[in-house]
Amino acid sequence: MTLEDLSDIPALDPGDAFEEQCWGLLRRKYKVEEIQYLPADMGGDCGIEGYSTDGVVYQCYADRDSLSLRARTDKQKDKLYTDTEKLRKYKDRLLSVLDGLKVKHYFLMVPEFHAVELVAYANKRAKTVREYNLPFIDEKFAIRIKTPKDYPAELSAALRDNLAKAVVPDPVVEDVDVQVFHDETPKLVENMDTKLAVLKGYDPSANTVSLRNKLIKAFLAKEQIMEGLKEWPGTWEAVEVRRRLRQDGLELENELDSSAPSQRLMKLIGDYGLDLEDKVGGISEIDAKKLSMGQAGEWLLRCPLRFRKAQ
């Protein structure tokens, strides 16, 4: 394919959520403390939309109105020129924003690109930027053209196609950890014991102490998994969204659900686990089950979940 051929190929509309998609991928790639988004609404348009602490700055661009790939390539080059010029124009503002970070790479993130000339032009612009001798630009500063396909694992997880899962260490909770929790937070344990005591009204033989300890162990395991998921910020955030949504309905269920506590608890754990598997990209089945049981334990330790007494 020649450059002239690009004039005959129509450009597809990438949609109106490309920037959100890009930042969704980046938030999966980096820990929450390693990436910073810069809103453009109030003075943030400095030629970049954000940066990561490994020295990469990011600018997303999705041209929606080009009729051909030739026109799209030209617009991508224009965008690259305009925004890298802003690095010099707004150098004082960027100095304050970057706070000592040396920029090694500038990533122009686009839905797709079709011409080697764009890569060559990026190299030319990088050389020009280096010659500006800006204090925050590394001596080996380079510009790279990136698409979502350059982040295959993050993209797969974001699309929830089961090709990528958040990998977190298996939680390890010993009996001694349960005892330490009991000693350090007696009021929470007492709160759970009071709620589980309702089980005796339905089943006098129920071993509520054993159940309580299992639920505390599940809660501690859940906390370890959530800590591990901080390495996968998008997945961590999605779990939190599902938790809040499920928790919002518990108070009403407390008043209306007259089923036995054992039945209600098992249904809650099962339904919540399936919800996590279905709605959270990147979560594994086993982690979803551990999170659901541990979250039920937390709801019993704190206020949201309680059971109606037997009539």
PDB file of C-alpha atoms in Angstrom:
ATOM      1  CA  MET A   1       0.000   0.000   0.000  1.00  0.00           C
ATOM      2  CA  THR A   2       1.342   3.429  -0.952  1.00  0.00           C
ATOM      3  CA  LEU A   3       0.653   6.778   0.664  1.00  0.00           C
ATOM      4  CA  GLU A   4      -1.625   7.619  -2.228  1.00  0.00           C
ATOM      5  CA  ASP A   5      -3.720   4.534  -1.475  1.00  0.00           C
ATOM      6  CA  LEU A   6      -4.665   6.053   1.871  1.00  0.00           C
ATOM      7  CA  SER A   7      -6.776   8.639   0.056  1.00  0.00           C
ATOM      8  CA  ASP A   8      -9.077   5.920  -1.242  1.00  0.00           C
ATOM      9  CA  ILE A   9      -9.650   4.101   2.042  1.00  0.00           C
ATOM     10  CA  PRO A  10     -12.460   5.451   4.242  1.00  0.00           C
ATOM     11  CA  ALA A  11     -11.666   6.263   7.859  1.00  0.00           C
ATOM     12  CA  LEU A  12     -13.876   4.553  10.431  1.00  0.00           C
ATOM     13  CA  ASP A  13     -15.408   6.538  13.284  1.00  0.00           C
ATOM     14  CA  PRO A  14     -13.691   5.436  16.538  1.00  0.00           C
ATOM     15  CA  GLY A  15     -16.655   6.509  18.675  1.00  0.00           C
ATOM     16  CA  ASP A  16     -16.905   9.143  21.384  1.00  0.00           C
ATOM     17  CA  ALA A  17     -15.331   7.338  24.342  1.00  0.00           C
ATOM     18  CA  PHE A  18     -11.765   6.785  23.181  1.00  0.00           C
ATOM     19  CA  GLU A  19     -10.146   8.872  25.905  1.00  0.00           C
ATOM     20  CA  GLU A  20     -12.083   6.995  28.598  1.00  0.00           C
ATOM     21  CA  GLN A  21     -11.024   3.698  27.035  1.00  0.00           C
ATOM     22  CA  CYS A  22      -7.369   4.722  27.044  1.00  0.00           C
ATOM     23  CA  TRP A  23      -7.410   5.796  30.658  1.00  0.00           C
ATOM     24  CA  GLY A  24      -9.261   2.630  31.569  1.00  0.00           C
ATOM     25  CA  LEU A  25      -6.341   0.646  30.144  1.00  0.00           C
ATOM     26  CA  LEU A  26      -3.735   2.819  31.843  1.00  0.00           C
ATOM     27  CA  ARG A  27      -5.470   2.541  35.198  1.00  0.00           C
ATOM     28  CA  ARG A  28      -5.282  -1.223  34.852  1.00  0.00           C
ATOM     29  CA  LYS A  29      -1.627  -1.102  33.902  1.00  0.00           C
ATOM     30  CA  TYR A  30      -0.453   1.154  36.748  1.00  0.00           C
ATOM     31  CA  LYS A  31      -0.999   1.290  40.471  1.00  0.00           C
ATOM     32  CA  VAL A  32      -3.238   4.159  41.536  1.00  0.00           C
ATOM     33  CA  GLU A  33      -0.290   6.114  42.922  1.00  0.00           C
ATOM     34  CA  GLU A  34       1.753   5.725  39.715  1.00  0.00           C
ATOM     35  CA  ILE A  35      -0.505   7.577  37.294  1.00  0.00           C
ATOM     36  CA  GLN A  36      -1.985  11.072  37.170  1.00  0.00           C
ATOM     37  CA  TYR A  37      -4.760  12.315  34.902  1.00  0.00           C
ATOM     38  CA  LEU A  38      -4.843  16.048  34.077  1.00  0.00           C
ATOM     39  CA  PRO A  39      -8.334  17.437  33.445  1.00  0.00           C
ATOM     40  CA  ALA A  40      -8.360  19.982  30.615  1.00  0.00           C
ATOM     41  CA  ASP A  41     -11.395  21.877  31.936  1.00  0.00           C
ATOM     42  CA  MET A  42      -9.488  24.331  34.127  1.00  0.00           C
ATOM     43  CA  GLY A  43      -6.111  25.122  32.652  1.00  0.00           C
ATOM     44  CA  GLY A  44      -4.876  21.580  32.194  1.00  0.00           C
ATOM     45  CA  ASP A  45      -4.411  21.656  28.421  1.00  0.00           C
ATOM     46  CA  CYS A  46      -0.609  21.656  28.346  1.00  0.00           C
ATOM     47  CA  GLY A  47      -0.212  19.227  25.472  1.00  0.00           C
ATOM     48  CA  ILE A  48      -0.621  16.145  27.670  1.00  0.00           C
ATOM     49  CA  GLU A  49      -3.586  14.508  29.375  1.00  0.00           C
ATOM     50  CA  GLY A  50      -1.592  12.832  32.095  1.00  0.00           C
ATOM     51  CA  TYR A  51       1.575  11.037  33.044  1.00  0.00           C
ATOM     52  CA  SER A  52       2.944   7.991  34.811  1.00  0.00           C
ATOM     53  CA  THR A  53       5.808   7.980  37.282  1.00  0.00           C
ATOM     54  CA  ASP A  54       7.997   5.899  34.943  1.00  0.00           C
ATOM     55  CA  GLY A  55       8.512   9.013  32.812  1.00  0.00           C
ATOM     56  CA  VAL A  56       5.792   8.612  30.177  1.00  0.00           C
ATOM     57  CA  VAL A  57       3.337  11.397  29.313  1.00  0.00           C
ATOM     58  CA  TYR A  58       0.117  10.610  27.474  1.00  0.00           C
ATOM     59  CA  GLN A  59      -2.072  12.376  24.953  1.00  0.00           C
ATOM     60  CA  CYS A  60      -5.152  10.663  23.511  1.00  0.00           C
ATOM     61  CA  TYR A  61      -6.540  11.631  20.126  1.00  0.00           C
ATOM     62  CA  ALA A  62      -9.441  10.142  18.196  1.00  0.00           C
ATOM     63  CA  ASP A  63     -10.212  11.970  14.961  1.00  0.00           C
ATOM     64  CA  ARG A  64     -13.865  11.361  14.139  1.00  0.00           C
ATOM     65  CA  ASP A  65     -14.554  13.365  10.993  1.00  0.00           C
ATOM     66  CA  SER A  66     -11.836  12.416   8.489  1.00  0.00           C
ATOM     67  CA  LEU A  67     -13.232  10.830   5.343  1.00  0.00           C
ATOM     68  CA  SER A  68     -10.054   8.957   4.416  1.00  0.00           C
ATOM     69  CA  LEU A  69      -7.001   7.453   6.062  1.00  0.00           C
ATOM     70  CA  ARG A  70      -4.877  10.045   4.269  1.00  0.00           C
ATOM     71  CA  ALA A  71      -6.811  12.826   5.979  1.00  0.00           C
ATOM     72  CA  ARG A  72      -6.606  11.003   9.311  1.00  0.00           C
ATOM     73  CA  THR A  73      -2.834  10.615   9.055  1.00  0.00           C
ATOM     74  CA  ASP A  74      -2.462  14.316   8.298  1.00  0.00           C
ATOM     75  CA  LYS A  75      -4.598  15.208  11.295  1.00  0.00           C
ATOM     76  CA  GLN A  76      -2.585  12.934  13.556  1.00  0.00           C
ATOM     77  CA  LYS A  77       0.589  14.679  12.423  1.00  0.00           C
ATOM     78  CA  ASP A  78      -1.003  18.074  13.025  1.00  0.00           C
ATOM     79  CA  LYS A  79      -2.099  16.984  16.480  1.00  0.00           C
ATOM     80  CA  LEU A  80       1.405  15.793  17.294  1.00  0.00           C
ATOM     81  CA  TYR A  81       2.906  19.108  16.182  1.00  0.00           C
ATOM     82  CA  THR A  82       0.390  21.265  18.044  1.00  0.00           C
ATOM     83  CA  ASP A  83       0.602  19.406  21.338  1.00  0.00           C
ATOM     84  CA  THR A  84       4.363  18.931  21.440  1.00  0.00           C
ATOM     85  CA  GLU A  85       4.717  22.665  20.821  1.00  0.00           C
ATOM     86  CA  LYS A  86       2.694  23.168  23.993  1.00  0.00           C
ATOM     87  CA  LEU A  87       5.490  21.477  25.929  1.00  0.00           C
ATOM     88  CA  ARG A  88       7.565  24.570  25.253  1.00  0.00           C
ATOM     89  CA  LYS A  89       4.725  27.098  25.454  1.00  0.00           C
ATOM     90  CA  TYR A  90       3.576  25.880  28.853  1.00  0.00           C
ATOM     91  CA  LYS A  91       6.935  24.831  30.255  1.00  0.00           C
ATOM     92  CA  ASP A  92       6.472  26.708  33.532  1.00  0.00           C
ATOM     93  CA  ARG A  93       3.089  25.114  34.187  1.00  0.00           C
ATOM     94  CA  LEU A  94       4.450  21.665  33.274  1.00  0.00           C
ATOM     95  CA  LEU A  95       7.417  22.133  35.591  1.00  0.00           C
ATOM     96  CA  SER A  96       4.995  22.590  38.452  1.00  0.00           C
ATOM     97  CA  VAL A  97       2.750  19.698  37.371  1.00  0.00           C
ATOM     98  CA  LEU A  98       5.523  17.177  36.772  1.00  0.00           C
ATOM     99  CA  ASP A  99       7.318  18.193  39.984  1.00  0.00           C
ATOM    100  CA  GLY A 100      10.787  16.942  39.079  1.00  0.00           C
ATOM    101  CA  LEU A 101       9.738  14.042  36.843  1.00  0.00           C
ATOM    102  CA  LYS A 102      11.929  13.630  33.769  1.00  0.00           C
ATOM    103  CA  VAL A 103       9.867  12.835  30.683  1.00  0.00           C
ATOM    104  CA  LYS A 104      11.428   9.979  28.729  1.00  0.00           C
ATOM    105  CA  HIS A 105       8.550   9.216  26.365  1.00  0.00           C
ATOM    106  CA  TYR A 106       5.571  10.996  24.887  1.00  0.00           C
ATOM    107  CA  PHE A 107       2.820   8.543  23.874  1.00  0.00           C
ATOM    108  CA  LEU A 108       0.266   9.753  21.347  1.00  0.00           C
ATOM    109  CA  MET A 109      -2.547   7.257  21.798  1.00  0.00           C
ATOM    110  CA  VAL A 110      -4.819   6.847  18.772  1.00  0.00           C
ATOM    111  CA  PRO A 111      -7.447   4.225  17.863  1.00  0.00           C
ATOM    112  CA  GLU A 112      -5.337   3.170  14.870  1.00  0.00           C
ATOM    113  CA  PHE A 113      -2.759   4.545  12.456  1.00  0.00           C
ATOM    114  CA  HIS A 114      -1.882   3.491   8.948  1.00  0.00           C
ATOM    115  CA  ALA A 115       1.302   5.152   7.735  1.00  0.00           C
ATOM    116  CA  VAL A 116       4.974   4.696   8.574  1.00  0.00           C
ATOM    117  CA  GLU A 117       5.371   8.403   7.862  1.00  0.00           C
ATOM    118  CA  LEU A 118       3.600   9.140  11.160  1.00  0.00           C
ATOM    119  CA  VAL A 119       6.316   7.236  13.046  1.00  0.00           C
ATOM    120  CA  ALA A 120       9.015   9.075  11.096  1.00  0.00           C
ATOM    121  CA  TYR A 121       7.334  12.378  11.854  1.00  0.00           C
ATOM    122  CA  ALA A 122       7.166  11.483  15.554  1.00  0.00           C
ATOM    123  CA  ASN A 123      10.922  10.889  15.563  1.00  0.00           C
ATOM    124  CA  LYS A 124      11.453  14.258  13.886  1.00  0.00           C
ATOM    125  CA  ARG A 125       9.298  16.024  16.460  1.00  0.00           C
ATOM    126  CA  ALA A 126      11.117  14.275  19.311  1.00  0.00           C
ATOM    127  CA  LYS A 127      14.443  15.607  18.024  1.00  0.00           C
ATOM    128  CA  THR A 128      12.987  19.116  17.882  1.00  0.00           C
ATOM    129  CA  VAL A 129      11.641  18.869  21.430  1.00  0.00           C
ATOM    130  CA  ARG A 130      15.016  17.666  22.704  1.00  0.00           C
ATOM    131  CA  GLU A 131      16.611  20.737  21.147  1.00  0.00           C
ATOM    132  CA  TYR A 132      14.313  23.004  23.182  1.00  0.00           C
ATOM    133  CA  ASN A 133      16.368  22.001  26.239  1.00  0.00           C
ATOM    134  CA  LEU A 134      13.329  21.952  28.483  1.00  0.00           C
ATOM    135  CA  PRO A 135      14.274  21.100  32.087  1.00  0.00           C
ATOM    136  CA  PHE A 136      11.731  18.279  32.363  1.00  0.00           C
ATOM    137  CA  ILE A 137      12.658  16.573  29.062  1.00  0.00           C
ATOM    138  CA  ASP A 138      15.089  13.645  29.272  1.00  0.00           C
ATOM    139  CA  GLU A 139      18.103  13.714  26.948  1.00  0.00           C
ATOM    140  CA  LYS A 140      16.827  10.517  25.267  1.00  0.00           C
ATOM    141  CA  PHE A 141      13.254  11.759  24.974  1.00  0.00           C
ATOM    142  CA  ALA A 142      11.263   9.886  22.301  1.00  0.00           C
ATOM    143  CA  ILE A 143       7.755  10.038  20.872  1.00  0.00           C
ATOM    144  CA  ARG A 144       5.844   6.825  20.220  1.00  0.00           C
ATOM    145  CA  ILE A 145       2.498   6.201  18.536  1.00  0.00           C
ATOM    146  CA  LYS A 146       0.359   3.803  20.552  1.00  0.00           C
ATOM    147  CA  THR A 147      -3.008   2.120  20.085  1.00  0.00           C
ATOM    148  CA  PRO A 148      -5.110   0.066  22.542  1.00  0.00           C
ATOM    149  CA  LYS A 149      -3.691  -3.077  20.936  1.00  0.00           C
ATOM    150  CA  ASP A 150      -0.348  -2.193  22.500  1.00  0.00           C
ATOM    151  CA  TYR A 151      -1.943  -3.087  25.859  1.00  0.00           C
ATOM    152  CA  PRO A 152      -3.338  -6.558  25.097  1.00  0.00           C
ATOM    153  CA  ALA A 153      -3.740  -7.831  28.655  1.00  0.00           C
ATOM    154  CA  GLU A 154      -5.349  -4.630  29.878  1.00  0.00           C
ATOM    155  CA  LEU A 155      -7.605  -4.450  26.838  1.00  0.00           C
ATOM    156  CA  SER A 156      -8.707  -8.058  27.234  1.00  0.00           C
ATOM    157  CA  ALA A 157      -9.569  -7.525  30.881  1.00  0.00           C
ATOM    158  CA  ALA A 158     -11.398  -4.315  30.083  1.00  0.00           C
ATOM    159  CA  LEU A 159     -13.543  -6.122  27.536  1.00  0.00           C
ATOM    160  CA  ARG A 160     -14.211  -8.935  30.018  1.00  0.00           C
ATOM    161  CA  ASP A 161     -13.449 -11.615  27.460  1.00  0.00           C
ATOM    162  CA  ASN A 162     -11.767 -13.915  29.990  1.00  0.00           C
ATOM    163  CA  LEU A 163      -8.354 -13.623  28.316  1.00  0.00           C
ATOM    164  CA  ALA A 164      -6.866 -11.645  31.180  1.00  0.00           C
ATOM    165  CA  LYS A 165      -7.382 -11.923  34.895  1.00  0.00           C
ATOM    166  CA  ALA A 166      -5.984  -9.934  37.758  1.00  0.00           C
ATOM    167  CA  VAL A 167      -3.254 -12.045  39.327  1.00  0.00           C
ATOM    168  CA  VAL A 168      -3.151 -11.574  43.085  1.00  0.00           C
ATOM    169  CA  PRO A 169      -1.397 -13.655  45.749  1.00  0.00           C
ATOM    170  CA  ASP A 170      -3.509 -16.351  47.372  1.00  0.00           C
ATOM    171  CA  PRO A 171      -4.678 -15.059  50.749  1.00  0.00           C
ATOM    172  CA  VAL A 172      -3.131 -16.707  53.776  1.00  0.00           C
ATOM    173  CA  VAL A 173      -5.134 -16.485  57.000  1.00  0.00           C
ATOM    174  CA  GLU A 174      -4.279 -18.630  60.015  1.00  0.00           C
ATOM    175  CA  ASP A 175      -6.320 -19.341  63.128  1.00  0.00           C
ATOM    176  CA  VAL A 176      -4.010 -17.049  65.059  1.00  0.00           C
ATOM    177  CA  ASP A 177      -4.985 -14.189  62.750  1.00  0.00           C
ATOM    178  CA  VAL A 178      -8.628 -14.746  63.646  1.00  0.00           C
ATOM    179  CA  GLN A 179      -7.742 -14.646  67.338  1.00  0.00           C
ATOM    180  CA  VAL A 180      -5.760 -11.432  66.892  1.00  0.00           C
ATOM    181  CA  PHE A 181      -8.726  -9.871  65.109  1.00  0.00           C
ATOM    182  CA  HIS A 182     -10.977 -10.996  67.970  1.00  0.00           C
ATOM    183  CA  ASP A 183      -8.647  -9.434  70.554  1.00  0.00           C
ATOM    184  CA  GLU A 184      -8.142  -6.165  68.670  1.00  0.00           C
ATOM    185  CA  THR A 185     -11.752  -5.559  67.544  1.00  0.00           C
ATOM    186  CA  PRO A 186     -13.996  -7.129  70.200  1.00  0.00           C
ATOM    187  CA  LYS A 187     -16.952  -4.853  69.436  1.00  0.00           C
ATOM    188  CA  LEU A 188     -17.059  -5.973  65.797  1.00  0.00           C
ATOM    189  CA  VAL A 189     -16.905  -9.615  66.868  1.00  0.00           C
ATOM    190  CA  GLU A 190     -19.649  -9.008  69.419  1.00  0.00           C
ATOM    191  CA  ASN A 191     -21.742  -7.391  66.689  1.00  0.00           C
ATOM    192  CA  MET A 192     -21.404 -10.506  64.508  1.00  0.00           C
ATOM    193  CA  ASP A 193     -22.133 -12.827  67.431  1.00  0.00           C
ATOM    194  CA  THR A 194     -25.367 -10.950  68.155  1.00  0.00           C
ATOM    195  CA  LYS A 195     -26.506 -11.313  64.555  1.00  0.00           C
ATOM    196  CA  LEU A 196     -25.542 -14.980  64.276  1.00  0.00           C
ATOM    197  CA  ALA A 197     -27.351 -15.751  67.546  1.00  0.00           C
ATOM    198  CA  VAL A 198     -30.586 -15.414  65.551  1.00  0.00           C
ATOM    199  CA  LEU A 199     -29.615 -18.723  63.918  1.00  0.00           C
ATOM    200  CA  LYS A 200     -30.403 -20.517  67.185  1.00  0.00           C
ATOM    201  CA  GLY A 201     -34.055 -19.601  66.772  1.00  0.00           C
ATOM    202  CA  TYR A 202     -34.145 -21.515  63.511  1.00  0.00           C
ATOM    203  CA  ASP A 203     -31.644 -24.267  64.370  1.00  0.00           C
ATOM    204  CA  PRO A 204     -30.773 -24.772  68.067  1.00  0.00           C
ATOM    205  CA  SER A 205     -27.863 -27.025  67.094  1.00  0.00           C
ATOM    206  CA  ALA A 206     -26.147 -24.352  64.988  1.00  0.00           C
ATOM    207  CA  ASN A 207     -22.485 -23.833  65.912  1.00  0.00           C
ATOM    208  CA  THR A 208     -22.398 -20.048  65.708  1.00  0.00           C
ATOM    209  CA  VAL A 209     -18.865 -19.759  67.137  1.00  0.00           C
ATOM    210  CA  SER A 210     -17.407 -21.937  64.386  1.00  0.00           C
ATOM    211  CA  LEU A 211     -19.404 -20.058  61.757  1.00  0.00           C
ATOM    212  CA  ARG A 212     -18.280 -16.730  63.160  1.00  0.00           C
ATOM    213  CA  ASN A 213     -14.621 -17.726  62.971  1.00  0.00           C
ATOM    214  CA  LYS A 214     -15.020 -18.975  59.387  1.00  0.00           C
ATOM    215  CA  LEU A 215     -16.642 -15.696  58.376  1.00  0.00           C
ATOM    216  CA  ILE A 216     -13.905 -13.644  60.067  1.00  0.00           C
ATOM    217  CA  LYS A 217     -11.282 -15.722  58.278  1.00  0.00           C
ATOM    218  CA  ALA A 218     -13.106 -15.102  54.994  1.00  0.00           C
ATOM    219  CA  PHE A 219     -13.216 -11.375  55.732  1.00  0.00           C
ATOM    220  CA  LEU A 220      -9.459 -11.258  56.390  1.00  0.00           C
ATOM    221  CA  ALA A 221      -8.841 -13.176  53.150  1.00  0.00           C
ATOM    222  CA  LYS A 222     -11.055 -10.698  51.292  1.00  0.00           C
ATOM    223  CA  GLU A 223      -8.986  -7.815  52.658  1.00  0.00           C
ATOM    224  CA  GLN A 224      -5.786  -9.449  51.357  1.00  0.00           C
ATOM    225  CA  ILE A 225      -7.311  -9.950  47.904  1.00  0.00           C
ATOM    226  CA  MET A 226      -8.472  -6.332  47.754  1.00  0.00           C
ATOM    227  CA  GLU A 227      -4.977  -5.181  48.719  1.00  0.00           C
ATOM    228  CA  GLY A 228      -3.558  -7.296  45.889  1.00  0.00           C
ATOM    229  CA  LEU A 229      -6.083  -5.856  43.451  1.00  0.00           C
ATOM    230  CA  LYS A 230      -4.580  -2.410  43.973  1.00  0.00           C
ATOM    231  CA  GLU A 231      -2.060  -3.603  41.406  1.00  0.00           C
ATOM    232  CA  TRP A 232      -5.065  -3.762  39.031  1.00  0.00           C
ATOM    233  CA  PRO A 233      -6.779  -0.438  39.717  1.00  0.00           C
ATOM    234  CA  GLY A 234      -9.588  -0.858  37.202  1.00  0.00           C
ATOM    235  CA  THR A 235     -10.590  -4.216  38.656  1.00  0.00           C
ATOM    236  CA  TRP A 236     -10.317  -2.933  42.241  1.00  0.00           C
ATOM    237  CA  GLU A 237     -12.548  -0.004  41.359  1.00  0.00           C
ATOM    238  CA  ALA A 238     -15.111  -2.246  39.640  1.00  0.00           C
ATOM    239  CA  VAL A 239     -15.322  -4.503  42.710  1.00  0.00           C
ATOM    240  CA  GLU A 240     -15.948  -1.451  44.865  1.00  0.00           C
ATOM    241  CA  VAL A 241     -18.763  -0.322  42.564  1.00  0.00           C
ATOM    242  CA  ARG A 242     -20.477  -3.726  42.797  1.00  0.00           C
ATOM    243  CA  ARG A 243     -20.017  -3.771  46.599  1.00  0.00           C
ATOM    244  CA  ARG A 244     -21.670  -0.389  47.001  1.00  0.00           C
ATOM    245  CA  LEU A 245     -24.547  -1.312  44.731  1.00  0.00           C
ATOM    246  CA  ARG A 246     -25.186  -4.602  46.553  1.00  0.00           C
ATOM    247  CA  GLN A 247     -24.833  -2.999  49.970  1.00  0.00           C
ATOM    248  CA  ASP A 248     -27.434  -0.360  49.141  1.00  0.00           C
ATOM    249  CA  GLY A 249     -30.125  -3.030  48.999  1.00  0.00           C
ATOM    250  CA  LEU A 250     -29.315  -4.782  52.266  1.00  0.00           C
ATOM    251  CA  GLU A 251     -31.219  -2.470  54.597  1.00  0.00           C
ATOM    252  CA  LEU A 252     -34.482  -3.026  52.746  1.00  0.00           C
ATOM    253  CA  GLU A 253     -33.883  -6.776  52.627  1.00  0.00           C
ATOM    254  CA  ASN A 254     -33.293  -6.761  56.375  1.00  0.00           C
ATOM    255  CA  GLU A 255     -36.880  -5.590  56.837  1.00  0.00           C
ATOM    256  CA  LEU A 256     -38.580  -7.660  54.142  1.00  0.00           C
ATOM    257  CA  ASP A 257     -36.703 -10.958  53.810  1.00  0.00           C
ATOM    258  CA  SER A 258     -38.165 -13.488  56.249  1.00  0.00           C
ATOM    259  CA  SER A 259     -36.129 -16.483  55.066  1.00  0.00           C
ATOM    260  CA  ALA A 260     -33.963 -18.367  57.540  1.00  0.00           C
ATOM    261  CA  PRO A 261     -30.574 -16.680  58.169  1.00  0.00           C
ATOM    262  CA  SER A 262     -28.665 -19.669  56.759  1.00  0.00           C
ATOM    263  CA  GLN A 263     -30.668 -19.547  53.531  1.00  0.00           C
ATOM    264  CA  ARG A 264     -30.363 -15.801  53.179  1.00  0.00           C
ATOM    265  CA  LEU A 265     -26.620 -15.847  53.882  1.00  0.00           C
ATOM    266  CA  MET A 266     -25.918 -18.602  51.348  1.00  0.00           C
ATOM    267  CA  LYS A 267     -28.032 -16.857  48.711  1.00  0.00           C
ATOM    268  CA  LEU A 268     -26.304 -13.545  49.347  1.00  0.00           C
ATOM    269  CA  ILE A 269     -22.835 -15.108  49.011  1.00  0.00           C
ATOM    270  CA  GLY A 270     -23.785 -17.006  45.864  1.00  0.00           C
ATOM    271  CA  ASP A 271     -25.561 -14.132  44.119  1.00  0.00           C
ATOM    272  CA  TYR A 272     -22.871 -11.597  44.953  1.00  0.00           C
ATOM    273  CA  GLY A 273     -20.127 -13.920  43.714  1.00  0.00           C
ATOM    274  CA  LEU A 274     -21.931 -14.402  40.398  1.00  0.00           C
ATOM    275  CA  ASP A 275     -22.432 -10.655  40.124  1.00  0.00           C
ATOM    276  CA  LEU A 276     -18.685 -10.062  40.518  1.00  0.00           C
ATOM    277  CA  GLU A 277     -17.870 -12.664  37.880  1.00  0.00           C
ATOM    278  CA  ASP A 278     -20.380 -11.173  35.469  1.00  0.00           C
ATOM    279  CA  LYS A 279     -19.782  -7.461  35.983  1.00  0.00           C
ATOM    280  CA  VAL A 280     -16.102  -7.128  36.945  1.00  0.00           C
ATOM    281  CA  GLY A 281     -13.536  -7.416  34.175  1.00  0.00           C
ATOM    282  CA  GLY A 282     -10.376  -9.254  35.128  1.00  0.00           C
ATOM    283  CA  ILE A 283     -11.663 -11.027  38.241  1.00  0.00           C
ATOM    284  CA  SER A 284     -11.102 -14.775  38.491  1.00  0.00           C
ATOM    285  CA  GLU A 285     -13.882 -17.148  39.516  1.00  0.00           C
ATOM    286  CA  ILE A 286     -12.080 -18.265  42.661  1.00  0.00           C
ATOM    287  CA  ASP A 287     -11.320 -14.702  43.745  1.00  0.00           C
ATOM    288  CA  ALA A 288     -14.949 -13.731  43.111  1.00  0.00           C
ATOM    289  CA  LYS A 289     -16.095 -16.515  45.437  1.00  0.00           C
ATOM    290  CA  LYS A 290     -13.600 -15.549  48.140  1.00  0.00           C
ATOM    291  CA  LEU A 291     -14.559 -11.897  47.856  1.00  0.00           C
ATOM    292  CA  SER A 292     -18.266 -12.673  48.123  1.00  0.00           C
ATOM    293  CA  MET A 293     -17.883 -14.773  51.271  1.00  0.00           C
ATOM    294  CA  GLY A 294     -15.496 -12.280  52.843  1.00  0.00           C
ATOM    295  CA  GLN A 295     -17.771  -9.377  52.021  1.00  0.00           C
ATOM    296  CA  ALA A 296     -20.709 -11.152  53.666  1.00  0.00           C
ATOM    297  CA  GLY A 297     -18.495 -11.519  56.734  1.00  0.00           C
ATOM    298  CA  GLU A 298     -17.757  -7.805  56.724  1.00  0.00           C
ATOM    299  CA  TRP A 299     -21.440  -6.930  56.386  1.00  0.00           C
ATOM    300  CA  LEU A 300     -22.095  -9.035  59.484  1.00  0.00           C
ATOM    301  CA  LEU A 301     -19.218  -7.464  61.396  1.00  0.00           C
ATOM    302  CA  ARG A 302     -20.528  -4.004  60.649  1.00  0.00           C
ATOM    303  CA  CYS A 303     -24.038  -2.633  60.222  1.00  0.00           C
ATOM    304  CA  PRO A 304     -25.505  -3.362  56.768  1.00  0.00           C
ATOM    305  CA  LEU A 305     -26.579  -7.003  57.202  1.00  0.00           C
ATOM    306  CA  ARG A 306     -28.800  -8.456  59.928  1.00  0.00           C
ATOM    307  CA  PHE A 307     -31.367 -11.226  60.168  1.00  0.00           C
ATOM    308  CA  ARG A 308     -35.000 -11.258  61.259  1.00  0.00           C
ATOM    309  CA  LYS A 309     -35.746 -13.395  64.310  1.00  0.00           C
ATOM    310  CA  ALA A 310     -37.795 -16.531  63.990  1.00  0.00           C
ATOM    311  CA  GLN A 311     -41.519 -15.990  64.553  1.00  0.00           C
TER     312      GLN A 311
END
